[in-house]
mmCIF file of N, CA and C in Angstrom:
data_model
loop_
_atom_site.group_PDB
_atom_site.id
_atom_site.type_symbol
_atom_site.label_atom_id
_atom_site.label_comp_id
_atom_site.label_asym_id
_atom_site.label_seq_id
_atom_site.Cartn_x
_atom_site.Cartn_y
_atom_site.Cartn_z
ATOM 1 N N GLU A 33 37.031 79.757 249.153
ATOM 2 C CA GLU A 33 34.732 79.032 249.672
ATOM 3 C C GLU A 33 33.447 79.250 248.159
ATOM 4 N N VAL A 34 34.313 79.178 247.524
ATOM 5 C CA VAL A 34 33.721 79.735 245.688
ATOM 6 C C VAL A 34 33.669 79.220 244.829
ATOM 7 N N VAL A 35 35.138 78.927 244.539
ATOM 8 C CA VAL A 35 35.951 78.719 243.130
ATOM 9 C C VAL A 35 36.631 76.735 244.130
ATOM 10 N N ASP A 36 36.402 76.328 243.390
ATOM 11 C CA ASP A 36 36.301 75.037 244.114
ATOM 12 C C ASP A 36 37.425 74.186 241.963
ATOM 13 N N PHE A 37 38.595 74.141 242.632
ATOM 14 C CA PHE A 37 39.909 73.696 241.433
ATOM 15 C C PHE A 37 39.835 72.215 241.216
ATOM 16 N N VAL A 38 39.099 71.670 240.336
ATOM 17 C CA VAL A 38 39.411 70.100 240.758
ATOM 18 C C VAL A 38 39.799 68.576 239.564
ATOM 19 N N GLY A 39 40.731 69.749 238.936
ATOM 20 C CA GLY A 39 41.862 68.787 238.817
ATOM 21 C C GLY A 39 41.409 68.806 237.498
ATOM 22 N N ARG A 40 42.815 66.841 236.727
ATOM 23 C CA ARG A 40 42.412 67.363 235.270
ATOM 24 C C ARG A 40 41.401 66.115 235.889
ATOM 25 N N MET A 41 40.404 66.237 234.923
ATOM 26 C CA MET A 41 38.637 65.534 234.773
ATOM 27 C C MET A 41 38.636 64.548 233.285
ATOM 28 N N THR A 42 38.690 63.492 232.911
ATOM 29 C CA THR A 42 38.095 63.092 232.643
ATOM 30 C C THR A 42 36.703 62.438 231.739
ATOM 31 N N ASP A 43 35.713 62.975 233.099
ATOM 32 C CA ASP A 43 34.398 63.284 232.211
ATOM 33 C C ASP A 43 33.509 64.693 233.267
ATOM 34 N N VAL A 44 33.384 65.406 231.862
ATOM 35 C CA VAL A 44 32.401 67.041 233.064
ATOM 36 C C VAL A 44 31.202 66.446 232.553
ATOM 37 N N ARG A 45 30.515 65.396 232.945
ATOM 38 C CA ARG A 45 29.067 65.563 232.743
ATOM 39 C C ARG A 45 28.721 66.275 233.789
ATOM 40 N N PRO A 46 29.356 65.320 234.734
ATOM 41 C CA PRO A 46 29.080 65.953 236.939
ATOM 42 C C PRO A 46 28.705 67.303 237.170
ATOM 43 N N CYS A 47 30.138 67.835 236.039
ATOM 44 C CA CYS A 47 30.023 69.518 236.898
ATOM 45 C C CYS A 47 29.122 70.141 235.629
ATOM 46 N N LEU A 48 29.044 69.809 234.797
ATOM 47 C CA LEU A 48 28.191 70.610 233.530
ATOM 48 C C LEU A 48 26.855 70.460 235.145
ATOM 49 N N ALA A 49 26.008 69.579 234.659
ATOM 50 C CA ALA A 49 24.835 69.046 235.079
ATOM 51 C C ALA A 49 25.192 70.314 236.849
ATOM 52 N N ALA A 50 26.221 70.545 237.147
ATOM 53 C CA ALA A 50 25.791 71.339 238.697
ATOM 54 C C ALA A 50 25.742 72.531 237.833
ATOM 55 N N ILE A 51 25.462 73.139 236.896
ATOM 56 C CA ILE A 51 26.492 75.091 236.718
ATOM 57 C C ILE A 51 24.899 74.583 236.049
ATOM 58 N N ASP A 52 23.896 76.538 236.366
ATOM 59 C CA ASP A 52 22.345 77.588 235.330
ATOM 60 C C ASP A 52 23.531 76.784 233.835
ATOM 61 N N ALA A 53 24.547 77.639 233.420
ATOM 62 C CA ALA A 53 24.607 78.288 232.566
ATOM 63 C C ALA A 53 25.814 77.936 232.239
ATOM 64 N N PHE A 54 26.432 78.158 230.794
ATOM 65 C CA PHE A 54 27.755 78.030 230.761
ATOM 66 C C PHE A 54 28.292 79.323 229.753
ATOM 67 N N VAL A 55 29.256 80.171 230.804
ATOM 68 C CA VAL A 55 30.164 81.266 229.667
ATOM 69 C C VAL A 55 31.331 81.632 229.899
ATOM 70 N N LEU A 56 31.938 81.287 228.392
ATOM 71 C CA LEU A 56 33.038 81.717 227.797
ATOM 72 C C LEU A 56 33.458 82.435 227.765
ATOM 73 N N PRO A 57 34.001 83.727 228.332
ATOM 74 C CA PRO A 57 34.129 84.675 227.670
ATOM 75 C C PRO A 57 35.782 85.120 227.496
ATOM 76 N N SER A 58 36.246 83.857 225.976
ATOM 77 C CA SER A 58 37.717 83.122 225.646
ATOM 78 C C SER A 58 38.135 85.221 224.719
ATOM 79 N N LEU A 59 39.020 85.685 225.020
ATOM 80 C CA LEU A 59 39.493 86.456 224.055
ATOM 81 C C LEU A 59 40.288 86.158 222.102
ATOM 82 N N THR A 60 40.750 84.810 222.486
ATOM 83 C CA THR A 60 41.013 84.230 221.097
ATOM 84 C C THR A 60 39.921 82.378 221.473
ATOM 85 N N GLU A 61 39.796 82.112 220.621
ATOM 86 C CA GLU A 61 39.506 80.995 220.244
ATOM 87 C C GLU A 61 38.578 80.441 219.065
ATOM 88 N N THR A 62 38.457 79.370 218.882
ATOM 89 C CA THR A 62 38.514 79.099 217.132
ATOM 90 C C THR A 62 36.934 78.688 217.019
ATOM 91 N N PHE A 63 36.260 77.115 217.412
ATOM 92 C CA PHE A 63 35.793 76.608 217.935
ATOM 93 C C PHE A 63 35.970 75.269 219.023
ATOM 94 N N SER A 64 35.054 76.470 220.100
ATOM 95 C CA SER A 64 34.842 75.328 221.496
ATOM 96 C C SER A 64 33.775 74.311 221.553
ATOM 97 N N ASN A 65 35.452 73.158 221.631
ATOM 98 C CA ASN A 65 34.186 71.800 221.851
ATOM 99 C C ASN A 65 33.640 72.021 223.615
ATOM 100 N N ALA A 66 34.134 72.919 224.316
ATOM 101 C CA ALA A 66 33.918 73.144 225.453
ATOM 102 C C ALA A 66 31.881 73.594 225.540
ATOM 103 N N ALA A 67 32.582 74.749 225.065
ATOM 104 C CA ALA A 67 31.144 74.831 223.983
ATOM 105 C C ALA A 67 29.824 73.904 223.670
ATOM 106 N N LEU A 68 30.747 73.509 223.351
ATOM 107 C CA LEU A 68 29.057 72.178 222.630
ATOM 108 C C LEU A 68 29.361 71.198 223.595
ATOM 109 N N GLU A 69 29.949 71.290 224.364
ATOM 110 C CA GLU A 69 29.276 69.872 225.513
ATOM 111 C C GLU A 69 28.912 70.528 226.984
ATOM 112 N N ALA A 70 28.837 72.391 226.880
ATOM 113 C CA ALA A 70 27.513 71.834 227.194
ATOM 114 C C ALA A 70 25.811 72.630 226.406
ATOM 115 N N MET A 71 26.055 73.163 225.082
ATOM 116 C CA MET A 71 25.564 73.211 224.740
ATOM 117 C C MET A 71 24.999 71.299 224.801
ATOM 118 N N ALA A 72 25.283 69.846 224.362
ATOM 119 C CA ALA A 72 24.364 68.986 224.518
ATOM 120 C C ALA A 72 24.060 68.587 225.971
ATOM 121 N N ALA A 73 24.789 69.584 227.365
ATOM 122 C CA ALA A 73 23.760 69.509 228.369
ATOM 123 C C ALA A 73 22.538 70.128 228.653
ATOM 124 N N GLY A 74 22.235 70.719 227.557
ATOM 125 C CA GLY A 74 21.390 71.659 227.537
ATOM 126 C C GLY A 74 21.338 72.968 228.540
ATOM 127 N N LEU A 75 22.779 73.365 228.899
ATOM 128 C CA LEU A 75 22.890 74.327 229.206
ATOM 129 C C LEU A 75 23.090 75.719 228.252
ATOM 130 N N PRO A 76 22.115 76.560 229.038
ATOM 131 C CA PRO A 76 22.209 77.952 227.744
ATOM 132 C C PRO A 76 24.014 78.611 227.365
ATOM 133 N N VAL A 77 24.237 78.907 226.811
ATOM 134 C CA VAL A 77 25.849 79.463 226.200
ATOM 135 C C VAL A 77 25.792 80.484 226.102
ATOM 136 N N ILE A 78 26.979 80.871 226.428
ATOM 137 C CA ILE A 78 26.797 83.080 226.588
ATOM 138 C C ILE A 78 28.997 82.539 226.395
ATOM 139 N N LEU A 79 29.014 82.866 224.997
ATOM 140 C CA LEU A 79 30.336 82.911 224.435
ATOM 141 C C LEU A 79 30.532 84.606 223.456
ATOM 142 N N SER A 80 32.016 84.034 223.980
ATOM 143 C CA SER A 80 32.024 85.796 223.156
ATOM 144 C C SER A 80 31.996 85.722 222.088
ATOM 145 N N ASP A 81 32.016 86.346 221.036
ATOM 146 C CA ASP A 81 31.758 86.115 219.696
ATOM 147 C C ASP A 81 33.037 86.540 219.043
ATOM 148 N N ILE A 82 33.564 84.940 219.143
ATOM 149 C CA ILE A 82 34.905 84.576 218.112
ATOM 150 C C ILE A 82 34.755 83.724 217.430
ATOM 151 N N GLY A 83 35.730 83.598 216.568
ATOM 152 C CA GLY A 83 35.839 82.231 215.810
ATOM 153 C C GLY A 83 34.287 81.534 215.675
ATOM 154 N N GLY A 84 34.416 80.537 215.411
ATOM 155 C CA GLY A 84 32.891 80.053 215.210
ATOM 156 C C GLY A 84 31.669 80.083 216.281
ATOM 157 N N ALA A 85 32.088 81.023 216.975
ATOM 158 C CA ALA A 85 31.047 80.562 218.056
ATOM 159 C C ALA A 85 29.398 81.551 217.625
ATOM 160 N N SER A 86 29.176 81.839 216.533
ATOM 161 C CA SER A 86 27.835 82.446 216.428
ATOM 162 C C SER A 86 27.421 80.924 214.958
ATOM 163 N N GLU A 87 28.490 80.057 214.350
ATOM 164 C CA GLU A 87 27.337 79.038 213.696
ATOM 165 C C GLU A 87 27.410 78.083 215.023
ATOM 166 N N MET A 88 27.828 77.932 216.001
ATOM 167 C CA MET A 88 27.138 77.781 218.179
ATOM 168 C C MET A 88 25.660 78.046 218.451
ATOM 169 N N ILE A 89 25.614 79.773 218.257
ATOM 170 C CA ILE A 89 24.987 79.579 219.292
ATOM 171 C C ILE A 89 23.999 81.155 218.338
ATOM 172 N N VAL A 90 22.749 81.419 217.857
ATOM 173 C CA VAL A 90 22.034 81.843 217.587
ATOM 174 C C VAL A 90 21.224 83.178 219.199
ATOM 175 N N ASP A 91 22.300 84.492 219.043
ATOM 176 C CA ASP A 91 21.700 85.098 220.025
ATOM 177 C C ASP A 91 20.273 85.019 219.801
ATOM 178 N N GLY A 92 20.056 85.073 222.119
ATOM 179 C CA GLY A 92 19.188 85.273 221.998
ATOM 180 C C GLY A 92 18.144 84.396 222.086
ATOM 181 N N GLU A 93 18.468 83.558 221.448
ATOM 182 C CA GLU A 93 17.319 82.155 221.094
ATOM 183 C C GLU A 93 17.814 81.173 221.530
ATOM 184 N N CYS A 94 19.499 80.480 221.947
ATOM 185 C CA CYS A 94 19.604 79.069 222.726
ATOM 186 C C CYS A 94 21.010 79.941 223.363
ATOM 187 N N GLY A 95 21.478 81.369 223.059
ATOM 188 C CA GLY A 95 21.992 81.705 224.297
ATOM 189 C C GLY A 95 22.548 83.340 224.032
ATOM 190 N N ALA A 96 23.430 83.525 224.768
ATOM 191 C CA ALA A 96 23.977 85.084 224.178
ATOM 192 C C ALA A 96 25.467 84.878 223.870
ATOM 193 N N LEU A 97 25.935 86.165 222.442
ATOM 194 C CA LEU A 97 26.679 86.355 222.036
ATOM 195 C C LEU A 97 27.607 87.266 222.278
ATOM 196 N N PHE A 98 28.928 87.882 222.818
ATOM 197 C CA PHE A 98 29.433 89.455 223.381
ATOM 198 C C PHE A 98 30.450 89.677 221.994
ATOM 199 N N PRO A 99 30.109 91.453 222.332
ATOM 200 C CA PRO A 99 31.542 91.533 221.958
ATOM 201 C C PRO A 99 33.093 90.617 223.163
ATOM 202 N N PRO A 100 34.228 89.860 222.439
ATOM 203 C CA PRO A 100 35.085 90.142 223.246
ATOM 204 C C PRO A 100 35.634 90.668 224.120
ATOM 205 N N GLY A 101 35.978 91.097 225.794
ATOM 206 C CA GLY A 101 36.172 92.061 226.867
ATOM 207 C C GLY A 101 35.344 93.408 226.811
ATOM 208 N N ASN A 102 34.049 93.072 225.961
ATOM 209 C CA ASN A 102 33.036 94.336 226.609
ATOM 210 C C ASN A 102 32.195 93.472 227.954
ATOM 211 N N VAL A 103 32.759 93.958 228.970
ATOM 212 C CA VAL A 103 32.385 93.438 230.504
ATOM 213 C C VAL A 103 30.729 93.966 230.766
ATOM 214 N N GLY A 104 30.554 94.363 229.605
ATOM 215 C CA GLY A 104 28.520 95.805 230.407
ATOM 216 C C GLY A 104 28.183 94.669 229.345
ATOM 217 N N ALA A 105 28.573 93.766 229.117
ATOM 218 C CA ALA A 105 27.518 93.862 227.515
ATOM 219 C C ALA A 105 27.757 91.569 227.729
ATOM 220 N N LEU A 106 28.737 91.155 228.648
ATOM 221 C CA LEU A 106 28.966 90.274 228.940
ATOM 222 C C LEU A 106 27.458 90.137 230.659
ATOM 223 N N ALA A 107 27.394 90.718 231.299
ATOM 224 C CA ALA A 107 27.421 91.487 232.270
ATOM 225 C C ALA A 107 26.023 90.916 232.547
ATOM 226 N N ALA A 108 25.347 91.835 230.750
ATOM 227 C CA ALA A 108 23.615 92.009 230.944
ATOM 228 C C ALA A 108 23.082 90.401 230.429
ATOM 229 N N ALA A 109 24.315 89.428 229.460
ATOM 230 C CA ALA A 109 23.785 88.492 229.163
ATOM 231 C C ALA A 109 23.947 86.974 229.956
ATOM 232 N N ILE A 110 24.715 87.120 231.275
ATOM 233 C CA ILE A 110 24.867 86.598 232.361
ATOM 234 C C ILE A 110 22.834 87.373 233.937
ATOM 235 N N ARG A 111 23.208 88.616 233.510
ATOM 236 C CA ARG A 111 21.820 89.115 234.340
ATOM 237 C C ARG A 111 20.767 88.112 233.414
ATOM 238 N N ARG A 112 21.023 87.917 232.116
ATOM 239 C CA ARG A 112 19.386 87.999 231.225
ATOM 240 C C ARG A 112 19.365 86.002 231.265
ATOM 241 N N VAL A 113 20.233 85.620 231.392
ATOM 242 C CA VAL A 113 19.876 83.507 232.141
ATOM 243 C C VAL A 113 19.895 83.331 233.071
ATOM 244 N N SER A 114 20.393 84.838 234.808
ATOM 245 C CA SER A 114 19.548 84.835 235.261
ATOM 246 C C SER A 114 17.853 84.629 235.410
ATOM 247 N N ASP A 115 16.938 84.581 234.626
ATOM 248 C CA ASP A 115 15.931 84.254 234.559
ATOM 249 C C ASP A 115 15.642 83.889 234.708
ATOM 250 N N PRO A 116 14.477 82.773 234.535
ATOM 251 C CA PRO A 116 14.323 81.257 235.645
ATOM 252 C C PRO A 116 14.217 80.578 233.539
ATOM 253 N N SER A 117 12.956 81.096 233.295
ATOM 254 C CA SER A 117 12.541 81.392 231.592
ATOM 255 C C SER A 117 12.824 80.912 230.561
ATOM 256 N N ILE A 118 13.658 81.626 230.666
ATOM 257 C CA ILE A 118 14.812 82.115 229.303
ATOM 258 C C ILE A 118 15.363 80.693 230.186
ATOM 259 N N ARG A 119 16.627 80.911 230.923
ATOM 260 C CA ARG A 119 18.151 79.907 230.855
ATOM 261 C C ARG A 119 17.423 78.729 230.399
ATOM 262 N N LEU A 120 15.394 77.965 230.870
ATOM 263 C CA LEU A 120 15.302 76.724 230.583
ATOM 264 C C LEU A 120 14.971 77.315 229.328
ATOM 265 N N ALA A 121 14.378 77.476 228.591
ATOM 266 C CA ALA A 121 13.700 78.022 226.553
ATOM 267 C C ALA A 121 15.597 77.433 226.170
ATOM 268 N N TRP A 122 16.141 78.564 226.672
ATOM 269 C CA TRP A 122 17.818 78.335 226.444
ATOM 270 C C TRP A 122 18.528 77.486 226.361
ATOM 271 N N GLY A 123 18.129 76.593 227.390
ATOM 272 C CA GLY A 123 19.039 75.293 227.392
ATOM 273 C C GLY A 123 18.794 74.520 226.528
ATOM 274 N N ALA A 124 16.857 73.757 226.897
ATOM 275 C CA ALA A 124 16.451 73.195 225.600
ATOM 276 C C ALA A 124 16.667 73.661 223.789
ATOM 277 N N ALA A 125 16.429 74.768 224.203
ATOM 278 C CA ALA A 125 17.593 75.295 222.243
ATOM 279 C C ALA A 125 18.127 74.654 222.477
ATOM 280 N N THR A 126 19.554 75.361 223.043
ATOM 281 C CA THR A 126 20.783 75.008 222.648
ATOM 282 C C THR A 126 21.062 72.693 222.537
ATOM 283 N N GLN A 127 20.787 72.287 223.306
ATOM 284 C CA GLN A 127 20.426 70.602 223.937
ATOM 285 C C GLN A 127 19.316 70.390 221.558
ATOM 286 N N ALA A 128 19.120 71.117 220.705
ATOM 287 C CA ALA A 128 18.521 70.818 220.675
ATOM 288 C C ALA A 128 19.477 71.419 218.568
ATOM 289 N N ARG A 129 20.036 72.273 218.412
ATOM 290 C CA ARG A 129 21.008 72.713 217.856
ATOM 291 C C ARG A 129 21.575 72.154 218.199
ATOM 292 N N VAL A 130 22.807 71.603 219.136
ATOM 293 C CA VAL A 130 23.642 70.289 218.467
ATOM 294 C C VAL A 130 23.458 69.126 218.173
ATOM 295 N N ALA A 131 22.851 68.958 218.087
ATOM 296 C CA ALA A 131 22.505 67.407 218.206
ATOM 297 C C ALA A 131 21.461 67.628 217.059
ATOM 298 N N ALA A 132 21.191 68.780 216.285
ATOM 299 C CA ALA A 132 20.777 68.805 214.461
ATOM 300 C C ALA A 132 21.539 69.284 213.770
ATOM 301 N N ARG A 133 22.627 70.020 214.465
ATOM 302 C CA ARG A 133 24.114 70.535 213.693
ATOM 303 C C ARG A 133 25.614 70.064 214.200
ATOM 304 N N PHE A 134 25.915 69.073 214.816
ATOM 305 C CA PHE A 134 26.972 69.335 215.619
ATOM 306 C C PHE A 134 27.469 67.797 215.624
ATOM 307 N N SER A 135 26.184 66.996 215.788
ATOM 308 C CA SER A 135 26.197 65.676 216.374
ATOM 309 C C SER A 135 26.781 64.934 215.056
ATOM 310 N N ILE A 136 27.887 63.915 216.114
ATOM 311 C CA ILE A 136 28.961 63.061 214.727
ATOM 312 C C ILE A 136 27.987 62.379 213.566
ATOM 313 N N GLU A 137 26.869 62.714 213.633
ATOM 314 C CA GLU A 137 25.569 62.075 213.096
ATOM 315 C C GLU A 137 25.361 62.865 211.701
ATOM 316 N N ALA A 138 25.288 64.043 211.995
ATOM 317 C CA ALA A 138 25.393 65.143 211.499
ATOM 318 C C ALA A 138 26.404 65.953 210.976
ATOM 319 N N MET A 139 27.624 66.051 211.039
ATOM 320 C CA MET A 139 28.278 65.631 210.978
ATOM 321 C C MET A 139 29.573 64.645 210.036
ATOM 322 N N LEU A 140 29.119 63.450 210.005
ATOM 323 C CA LEU A 140 29.727 63.495 207.904
ATOM 324 C C LEU A 140 28.892 63.675 207.677
ATOM 325 N N GLN A 141 27.628 63.695 207.879
ATOM 326 C CA GLN A 141 26.684 63.341 206.590
ATOM 327 C C GLN A 141 27.313 65.386 206.134
ATOM 328 N N ALA A 142 27.274 66.313 206.348
ATOM 329 C CA ALA A 142 27.744 67.879 206.338
ATOM 330 C C ALA A 142 29.111 66.845 205.514
ATOM 331 N N TYR A 143 30.166 66.206 206.074
ATOM 332 C CA TYR A 143 31.629 65.807 204.703
ATOM 333 C C TYR A 143 31.198 64.914 204.162
ATOM 334 N N GLU A 144 30.365 64.512 204.044
ATOM 335 C CA GLU A 144 29.935 63.054 202.532
ATOM 336 C C GLU A 144 29.406 64.120 201.379
ATOM 337 N N GLU A 145 27.870 65.661 202.036
ATOM 338 C CA GLU A 145 27.810 66.521 201.064
ATOM 339 C C GLU A 145 29.424 67.331 200.596
ATOM 340 N N VAL A 146 30.224 67.679 201.663
ATOM 341 C CA VAL A 146 31.608 67.887 200.696
ATOM 342 C C VAL A 146 32.091 66.892 199.743
ATOM 343 N N LEU A 147 32.414 65.996 200.760
ATOM 344 C CA LEU A 147 33.073 65.586 199.576
ATOM 345 C C LEU A 147 32.626 64.315 198.197
ATOM 346 N N ARG A 148 31.196 64.931 197.670
ATOM 347 C CA ARG A 148 30.120 64.438 196.330
ATOM 348 C C ARG A 148 30.423 66.038 195.547
ATOM 349 N N CYS A 149 30.528 66.440 196.272
ATOM 350 C CA CYS A 149 30.765 67.472 195.196
ATOM 351 C C CYS A 149 32.092 67.852 194.041
#
């Protein structure tokens, strides 16, 4: 009754539009494209502080980071984002951050700068 297994999807935007926050409690991760998609959709993002998570999220500004496996810290982050004003502020901040730092244009510019050195 609470979980739907929707199968393979080629467009996750309708699913992202239906949720209030994106939570990825991974124990191992490099750099989550799923988190970037959630950020682009304007969702607050809660991630385990592993891999590139701290490059994506500024803790307390556009989402939350928590130590991997720390269920108490994860629960606290979820409780925090249940506040509508925090949820809206973090969502707007994630959308702005992904556009500024992780858009195709921003990534191409960063690669060009590296190659010029």
